[in-house]
GROMACS .gro file of C-alpha atoms in nm:
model
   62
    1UNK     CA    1   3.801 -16.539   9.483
    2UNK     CA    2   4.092 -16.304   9.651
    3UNK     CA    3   4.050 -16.100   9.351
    4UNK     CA    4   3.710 -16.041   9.470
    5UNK     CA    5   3.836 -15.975   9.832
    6UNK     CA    6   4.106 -15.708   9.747
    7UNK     CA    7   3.817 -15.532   9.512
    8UNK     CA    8   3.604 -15.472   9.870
    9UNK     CA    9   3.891 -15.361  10.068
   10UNK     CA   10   3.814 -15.048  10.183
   11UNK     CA   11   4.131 -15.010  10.458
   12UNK     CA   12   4.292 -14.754  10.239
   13UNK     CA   13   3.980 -14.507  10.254
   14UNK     CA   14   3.876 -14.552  10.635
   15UNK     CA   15   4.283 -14.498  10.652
   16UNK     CA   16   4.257 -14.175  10.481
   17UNK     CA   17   3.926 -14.013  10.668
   18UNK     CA   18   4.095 -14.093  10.987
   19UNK     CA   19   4.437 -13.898  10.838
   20UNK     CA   20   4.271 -13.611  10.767
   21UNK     CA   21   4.124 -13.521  11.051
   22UNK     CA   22   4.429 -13.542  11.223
   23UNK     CA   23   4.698 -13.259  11.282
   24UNK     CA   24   4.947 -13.276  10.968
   25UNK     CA   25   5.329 -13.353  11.029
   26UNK     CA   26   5.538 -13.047  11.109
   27UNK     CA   27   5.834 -13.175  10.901
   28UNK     CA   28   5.595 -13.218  10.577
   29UNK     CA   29   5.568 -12.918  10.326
   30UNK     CA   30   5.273 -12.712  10.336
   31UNK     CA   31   5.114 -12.476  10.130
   32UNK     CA   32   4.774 -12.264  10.106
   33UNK     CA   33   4.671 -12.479   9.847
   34UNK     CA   34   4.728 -12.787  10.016
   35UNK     CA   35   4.578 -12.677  10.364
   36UNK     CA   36   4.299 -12.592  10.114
   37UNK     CA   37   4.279 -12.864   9.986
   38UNK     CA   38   4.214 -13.071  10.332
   39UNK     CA   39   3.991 -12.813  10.473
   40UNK     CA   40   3.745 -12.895  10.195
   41UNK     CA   41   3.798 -13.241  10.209
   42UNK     CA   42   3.743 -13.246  10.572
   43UNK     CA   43   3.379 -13.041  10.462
   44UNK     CA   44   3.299 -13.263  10.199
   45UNK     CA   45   3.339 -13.591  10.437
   46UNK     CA   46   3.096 -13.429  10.699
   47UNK     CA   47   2.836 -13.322  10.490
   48UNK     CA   48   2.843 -13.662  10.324
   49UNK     CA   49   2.858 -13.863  10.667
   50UNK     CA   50   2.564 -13.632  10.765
   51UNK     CA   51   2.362 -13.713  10.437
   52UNK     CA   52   2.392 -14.075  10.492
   53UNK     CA   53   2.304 -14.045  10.820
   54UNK     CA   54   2.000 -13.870  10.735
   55UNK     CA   55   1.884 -14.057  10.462
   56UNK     CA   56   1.925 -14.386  10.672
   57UNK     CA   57   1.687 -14.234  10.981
   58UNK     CA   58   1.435 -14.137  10.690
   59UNK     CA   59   1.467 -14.485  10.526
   60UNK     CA   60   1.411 -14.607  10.927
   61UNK     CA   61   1.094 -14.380  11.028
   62UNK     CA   62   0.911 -14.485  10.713
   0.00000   0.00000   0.00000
């Protein structure tokens, strides 16, 4: 059964929306790529957060 449990987890993904949202370190490397990189991550978890929003008010209003 805890094998079950630690397959659900999901602490390590809200973890990582909530890191890259937020300003990164000053002492860490950076790089184009990697600024990039978050910039379209930080896209691609909006317009997904928006989708599922949207498709639950359709899935609500029918």
């Amino acid at each position: 059964m805890s094998n079950v449990k630690e397959y659900f987890q999901l602490g390590d993904v809200f973890r990582y929306f909530i890191r890259v949202f937020k300003k990164p370190d000053p002492n860490a490397p950076t790089s184009f790529n990697l600024r990039m990189m978050h910039g379209i991550n930080r896209i691609s978890i909006i317009m997904f957060l928006f989708c599922v929003t949207v498709m639950i008010v359709r899935a609500i209003l029918r």
